[in-house]
Amino acid sequence: MKKKDRVLIFDTTLRDGEQAPGASMNMNEKLEVAYSLEKMGVDVIEAGFPVISPGDFASVKTVAKNIKCSVICGLARCVKKDIDAAADSLKFAQQARVHVFLATSKIHLEHKLKKNPDEILQMAVDAVKYAKKRFSDIEFSPEDASRSEKKFLYRIIEEVIKAGARTVNIPDTVGYSMPAEYGKLIADIKKNVPNINKAVISVHCHDDLGVAVGNSLSAIKSGARQAECTINGIGERAGNASLEEIVMAIKTRSDFYGLHTNINTEEICKTSRLVSRLTGFIVPPNKAIVGNNAFRHEAGIHQDGVLKERSTYEIMTPEDVGFIGTGLVLGKHSGRHAFKVRLKSLGIELTDKQLDKAFERFKKLTDKKKEIYDEDLIAIAEDEVRLVKDIWAFVDLTTTSGAKITPKVDVVLKSKGKTYCHSSSGDGPVDACYKAIDKIIKMKGELLDYSIQSVTRGKDAQGEVQIRVRLNDRTVVAHGTSTDIIVASAKAYINAVNKAMSLKEKPKVVLNYTP
Ligand code: KIV
Ligand code: ZN
């Protein structure tokens, strides 16, 4: 296929995605996501907004140092200190981009920026010219473009291209546009900006009216060749356009679009799961492409059709998006080697030490659960590869509860070879369990969010508890899995304690920039 037929995928999970309330990730978690995006073949990773905080600066710098194949991008307002922060944080990147933005709609000019159009135009041009001193790859976004006056939009796009921008992004910042209208906007820009062929047109859509993906695809049909999106569609308010939906629409309907992306779609589900676990944002079961039910056929007529010929009810295969967990894989009699080989085929490689621990847990699980699915293996392995130190370890618990008695939980934990026990009562077994743990660890956590979902199938499925806890002056998202929900809850809480305590240690990157 020709170069002009390729749609570049610009992932902003680590910047706009992370702006979603409650979705914050620490530096190591961001790096983990960046590795996954790189493996998936994402063209550009927007790693953060470096000037906004020392933490964001350090995260962008870490991602820039470690990621080799994708372009790493930092966001900046049209001010020198933002552009300098972006340049400093990206100095080790193999390929760096700065993304400068400035609002262009009348509402933003009058109420937020209090500037007239000529002043805005000058600021944008000056910023791009300044950025040119430190970057060869510059993207410019007229924020709230879809509500901007068209003539002004054409003018500013033309001028920033003259000044050196090589990508012009057209954001539907507030998710206001409709697909036909947004597609037309892109077509109009192509028609009315004389030097537009010198830049790639990019799209960036928010999902306030539920049409972010529809808008992005409509724009692509009209000639946009970069799509800005996030994994699972996370982002400000209702979120951004979802990467997996845009990519799979382009791939599945190549007959309609005649385009392609560079994405290795088999990596999609793994990345989706990773982002969900790290942010604590659960993917709804009916979510397109990555939801648990996206490839499940329940109706008898559908099952019959799929068994006779898959394409009767399937437009993509689960394998296309790396949807794993369809088959029964290992059991009680499987050995360490089979376990290792199966994990490898799922894309998970553990060190010998991690493998020993994971295999021990797998064996324990085979005693409790007859059927072990790939999801069980992933849940076990993911627990072992976390970058969190096992300061506290779960040993055991006993619960006494019932409709007419106050629940009581006895908890046993271990730390540095010593065993600690405590028992507590509470409003429910989870509350009692967390109170007992608090007594042992001598800290008090504040539970902000609690959710449980089954991560494997069958009556003896493993439940995964995800929690958000305030501990040690930090808010952390943590998880725990078990076939017993109180044990899963305890493990999630201990994971949170270990995270909060590990995070207390010095970050690996020296924070040498203070905005
Ligand atoms: O939604 C938006 O307008 C943005 C810009 C910074 C591109 O996120
Ligand atoms: Zn945005």
PDB file of N, CA and C in Angstrom, residues 255-295:
ATOM      1  N   ASP A 255     -12.312  -2.539   2.791  1.00  0.00           N
ATOM      2  CA  ASP A 255     -13.019  -2.401   1.510  1.00  0.00           C
ATOM      3  C   ASP A 255     -13.633  -0.997   1.386  1.00  0.00           C
ATOM      4  N   PHE A 256     -14.029  -0.422   2.522  1.00  0.00           N
ATOM      5  CA  PHE A 256     -14.681   0.894   2.530  1.00  0.00           C
ATOM      6  C   PHE A 256     -13.655   2.031   2.609  1.00  0.00           C
ATOM      7  N   TYR A 257     -12.641   1.841   3.485  1.00  0.00           N
ATOM      8  CA  TYR A 257     -11.680   2.935   3.681  1.00  0.00           C
ATOM      9  C   TYR A 257     -10.494   2.867   2.717  1.00  0.00           C
ATOM     10  N   GLY A 258     -10.106   1.661   2.318  1.00  0.00           N
ATOM     11  CA  GLY A 258      -8.918   1.502   1.462  1.00  0.00           C
ATOM     12  C   GLY A 258      -7.656   1.984   2.160  1.00  0.00           C
ATOM     13  N   LEU A 259      -7.612   1.817   3.463  1.00  0.00           N
ATOM     14  CA  LEU A 259      -6.490   2.345   4.253  1.00  0.00           C
ATOM     15  C   LEU A 259      -5.959   1.264   5.191  1.00  0.00           C
ATOM     16  N   HIS A 260      -4.831   1.551   5.817  1.00  0.00           N
ATOM     17  CA  HIS A 260      -4.320   0.614   6.813  1.00  0.00           C
ATOM     18  C   HIS A 260      -3.579   1.376   7.902  1.00  0.00           C
ATOM     19  N   THR A 261      -3.303   0.672   9.004  1.00  0.00           N
ATOM     20  CA  THR A 261      -2.476   1.248  10.069  1.00  0.00           C
ATOM     21  C   THR A 261      -1.302   0.296  10.279  1.00  0.00           C
ATOM     22  N   ASN A 262      -0.389   0.715  11.150  1.00  0.00           N
ATOM     23  CA  ASN A 262       0.775  -0.136  11.416  1.00  0.00           C
ATOM     24  C   ASN A 262       0.560  -1.013  12.641  1.00  0.00           C
ATOM     25  N   ILE A 263      -0.655  -1.040  13.154  1.00  0.00           N
ATOM     26  CA  ILE A 263      -0.892  -1.698  14.447  1.00  0.00           C
ATOM     27  C   ILE A 263      -0.932  -3.216  14.319  1.00  0.00           C
ATOM     28  N   ASN A 264      -0.197  -3.865  15.221  1.00  0.00           N
ATOM     29  CA  ASN A 264      -0.289  -5.315  15.332  1.00  0.00           C
ATOM     30  C   ASN A 264      -1.514  -5.579  16.216  1.00  0.00           C
ATOM     31  N   THR A 265      -2.626  -5.860  15.563  1.00  0.00           N
ATOM     32  CA  THR A 265      -3.906  -5.886  16.298  1.00  0.00           C
ATOM     33  C   THR A 265      -3.962  -7.004  17.331  1.00  0.00           C
ATOM     34  N   GLU A 266      -3.096  -8.005  17.178  1.00  0.00           N
ATOM     35  CA  GLU A 266      -3.130  -9.106  18.159  1.00  0.00           C
ATOM     36  C   GLU A 266      -2.681  -8.655  19.550  1.00  0.00           C
ATOM     37  N   GLU A 267      -2.091  -7.480  19.628  1.00  0.00           N
ATOM     38  CA  GLU A 267      -1.646  -6.953  20.926  1.00  0.00           C
ATOM     39  C   GLU A 267      -2.737  -6.136  21.620  1.00  0.00           C
ATOM     40  N   ILE A 268      -3.867  -5.941  20.939  1.00  0.00           N
ATOM     41  CA  ILE A 268      -4.876  -5.008  21.457  1.00  0.00           C
ATOM     42  C   ILE A 268      -5.443  -5.437  22.811  1.00  0.00           C
ATOM     43  N   CYS A 269      -5.894  -6.672  22.933  1.00  0.00           N
ATOM     44  CA  CYS A 269      -6.560  -7.069  24.178  1.00  0.00           C
ATOM     45  C   CYS A 269      -5.621  -7.025  25.377  1.00  0.00           C
ATOM     46  N   LYS A 270      -4.371  -7.438  25.157  1.00  0.00           N
ATOM     47  CA  LYS A 270      -3.401  -7.424  26.262  1.00  0.00           C
ATOM     48  C   LYS A 270      -3.207  -5.982  26.762  1.00  0.00           C
ATOM     49  N   THR A 271      -3.085  -5.059  25.808  1.00  0.00           N
ATOM     50  CA  THR A 271      -2.852  -3.660  26.192  1.00  0.00           C
ATOM     51  C   THR A 271      -4.088  -3.089  26.892  1.00  0.00           C
ATOM     52  N   SER A 272      -5.251  -3.448  26.384  1.00  0.00           N
ATOM     53  CA  SER A 272      -6.499  -2.977  26.988  1.00  0.00           C
ATOM     54  C   SER A 272      -6.595  -3.450  28.436  1.00  0.00           C
ATOM     55  N   ARG A 273      -6.239  -4.694  28.637  1.00  0.00           N
ATOM     56  CA  ARG A 273      -6.325  -5.285  29.981  1.00  0.00           C
ATOM     57  C   ARG A 273      -5.322  -4.610  30.928  1.00  0.00           C
ATOM     58  N   LEU A 274      -4.140  -4.345  30.392  1.00  0.00           N
ATOM     59  CA  LEU A 274      -3.105  -3.697  31.205  1.00  0.00           C
ATOM     60  C   LEU A 274      -3.576  -2.309  31.658  1.00  0.00           C
ATOM     61  N   VAL A 275      -4.102  -1.527  30.708  1.00  0.00           N
ATOM     62  CA  VAL A 275      -4.549  -0.168  31.046  1.00  0.00           C
ATOM     63  C   VAL A 275      -5.711  -0.231  32.050  1.00  0.00           C
ATOM     64  N   SER A 276      -6.582  -1.174  31.868  1.00  0.00           N
ATOM     65  CA  SER A 276      -7.710  -1.305  32.785  1.00  0.00           C
ATOM     66  C   SER A 276      -7.224  -1.626  34.201  1.00  0.00           C
ATOM     67  N   ARG A 277      -6.270  -2.520  34.292  1.00  0.00           N
ATOM     68  CA  ARG A 277      -5.768  -2.906  35.619  1.00  0.00           C
ATOM     69  C   ARG A 277      -5.013  -1.766  36.292  1.00  0.00           C
ATOM     70  N   LEU A 278      -4.222  -1.035  35.498  1.00  0.00           N
ATOM     71  CA  LEU A 278      -3.408   0.019  36.111  1.00  0.00           C
ATOM     72  C   LEU A 278      -4.241   1.242  36.496  1.00  0.00           C
ATOM     73  N   THR A 279      -5.273   1.525  35.731  1.00  0.00           N
ATOM     74  CA  THR A 279      -6.073   2.710  36.045  1.00  0.00           C
ATOM     75  C   THR A 279      -7.243   2.370  36.963  1.00  0.00           C
ATOM     76  N   GLY A 280      -7.609   1.096  37.021  1.00  0.00           N
ATOM     77  CA  GLY A 280      -8.785   0.713  37.806  1.00  0.00           C
ATOM     78  C   GLY A 280     -10.077   0.959  37.048  1.00  0.00           C
ATOM     79  N   PHE A 281      -9.996   1.313  35.758  1.00  0.00           N
ATOM     80  CA  PHE A 281     -11.202   1.540  34.952  1.00  0.00           C
ATOM     81  C   PHE A 281     -11.603   0.222  34.293  1.00  0.00           C
ATOM     82  N   ILE A 282     -12.681  -0.344  34.784  1.00  0.00           N
ATOM     83  CA  ILE A 282     -13.108  -1.645  34.274  1.00  0.00           C
ATOM     84  C   ILE A 282     -13.725  -1.495  32.886  1.00  0.00           C
ATOM     85  N   VAL A 283     -13.359  -2.412  31.987  1.00  0.00           N
ATOM     86  CA  VAL A 283     -13.918  -2.373  30.626  1.00  0.00           C
ATOM     87  C   VAL A 283     -15.310  -3.003  30.672  1.00  0.00           C
ATOM     88  N   PRO A 284     -16.346  -2.288  30.223  1.00  0.00           N
ATOM     89  CA  PRO A 284     -17.688  -2.888  30.255  1.00  0.00           C
ATOM     90  C   PRO A 284     -17.739  -4.152  29.390  1.00  0.00           C
ATOM     91  N   PRO A 285     -18.514  -5.161  29.801  1.00  0.00           N
ATOM     92  CA  PRO A 285     -18.522  -6.421  29.047  1.00  0.00           C
ATOM     93  C   PRO A 285     -18.958  -6.262  27.594  1.00  0.00           C
ATOM     94  N   ASN A 286     -19.809  -5.256  27.330  1.00  0.00           N
ATOM     95  CA  ASN A 286     -20.296  -5.087  25.952  1.00  0.00           C
ATOM     96  C   ASN A 286     -19.456  -4.106  25.149  1.00  0.00           C
ATOM     97  N   LYS A 287     -18.311  -3.679  25.682  1.00  0.00           N
ATOM     98  CA  LYS A 287     -17.465  -2.714  24.948  1.00  0.00           C
ATOM     99  C   LYS A 287     -16.985  -3.358  23.648  1.00  0.00           C
ATOM    100  N   ALA A 288     -17.102  -2.595  22.540  1.00  0.00           N
ATOM    101  CA  ALA A 288     -16.656  -3.105  21.240  1.00  0.00           C
ATOM    102  C   ALA A 288     -15.186  -3.508  21.314  1.00  0.00           C
ATOM    103  N   ILE A 289     -14.837  -4.536  20.626  1.00  0.00           N
ATOM    104  CA  ILE A 289     -13.472  -5.066  20.439  1.00  0.00           C
ATOM    105  C   ILE A 289     -12.877  -5.724  21.694  1.00  0.00           C
ATOM    106  N   VAL A 290     -12.917  -5.045  22.850  1.00  0.00           N
ATOM    107  CA  VAL A 290     -12.182  -5.572  24.000  1.00  0.00           C
ATOM    108  C   VAL A 290     -13.058  -6.011  25.175  1.00  0.00           C
ATOM    109  N   GLY A 291     -14.369  -5.821  25.073  1.00  0.00           N
ATOM    110  CA  GLY A 291     -15.255  -6.252  26.165  1.00  0.00           C
ATOM    111  C   GLY A 291     -15.298  -7.772  26.237  1.00  0.00           C
ATOM    112  N   ASN A 292     -15.552  -8.277  27.447  1.00  0.00           N
ATOM    113  CA  ASN A 292     -15.575  -9.741  27.617  1.00  0.00           C
ATOM    114  C   ASN A 292     -16.605 -10.447  26.745  1.00  0.00           C
ATOM    115  N   ASN A 293     -17.675  -9.722  26.420  1.00  0.00           N
ATOM    116  CA  ASN A 293     -18.716 -10.371  25.604  1.00  0.00           C
ATOM    117  C   ASN A 293     -18.572 -10.090  24.104  1.00  0.00           C
ATOM    118  N   ALA A 294     -17.524  -9.343  23.741  1.00  0.00           N
ATOM    119  CA  ALA A 294     -17.423  -8.891  22.343  1.00  0.00           C
ATOM    120  C   ALA A 294     -17.394 -10.049  21.351  1.00  0.00           C
ATOM    121  N   PHE A 295     -16.942 -11.218  21.803  1.00  0.00           N
ATOM    122  CA  PHE A 295     -16.883 -12.362  20.877  1.00  0.00           C
ATOM    123  C   PHE A 295     -17.690 -13.548  21.386  1.00  0.00           C
TER     124      PHE A 295
END
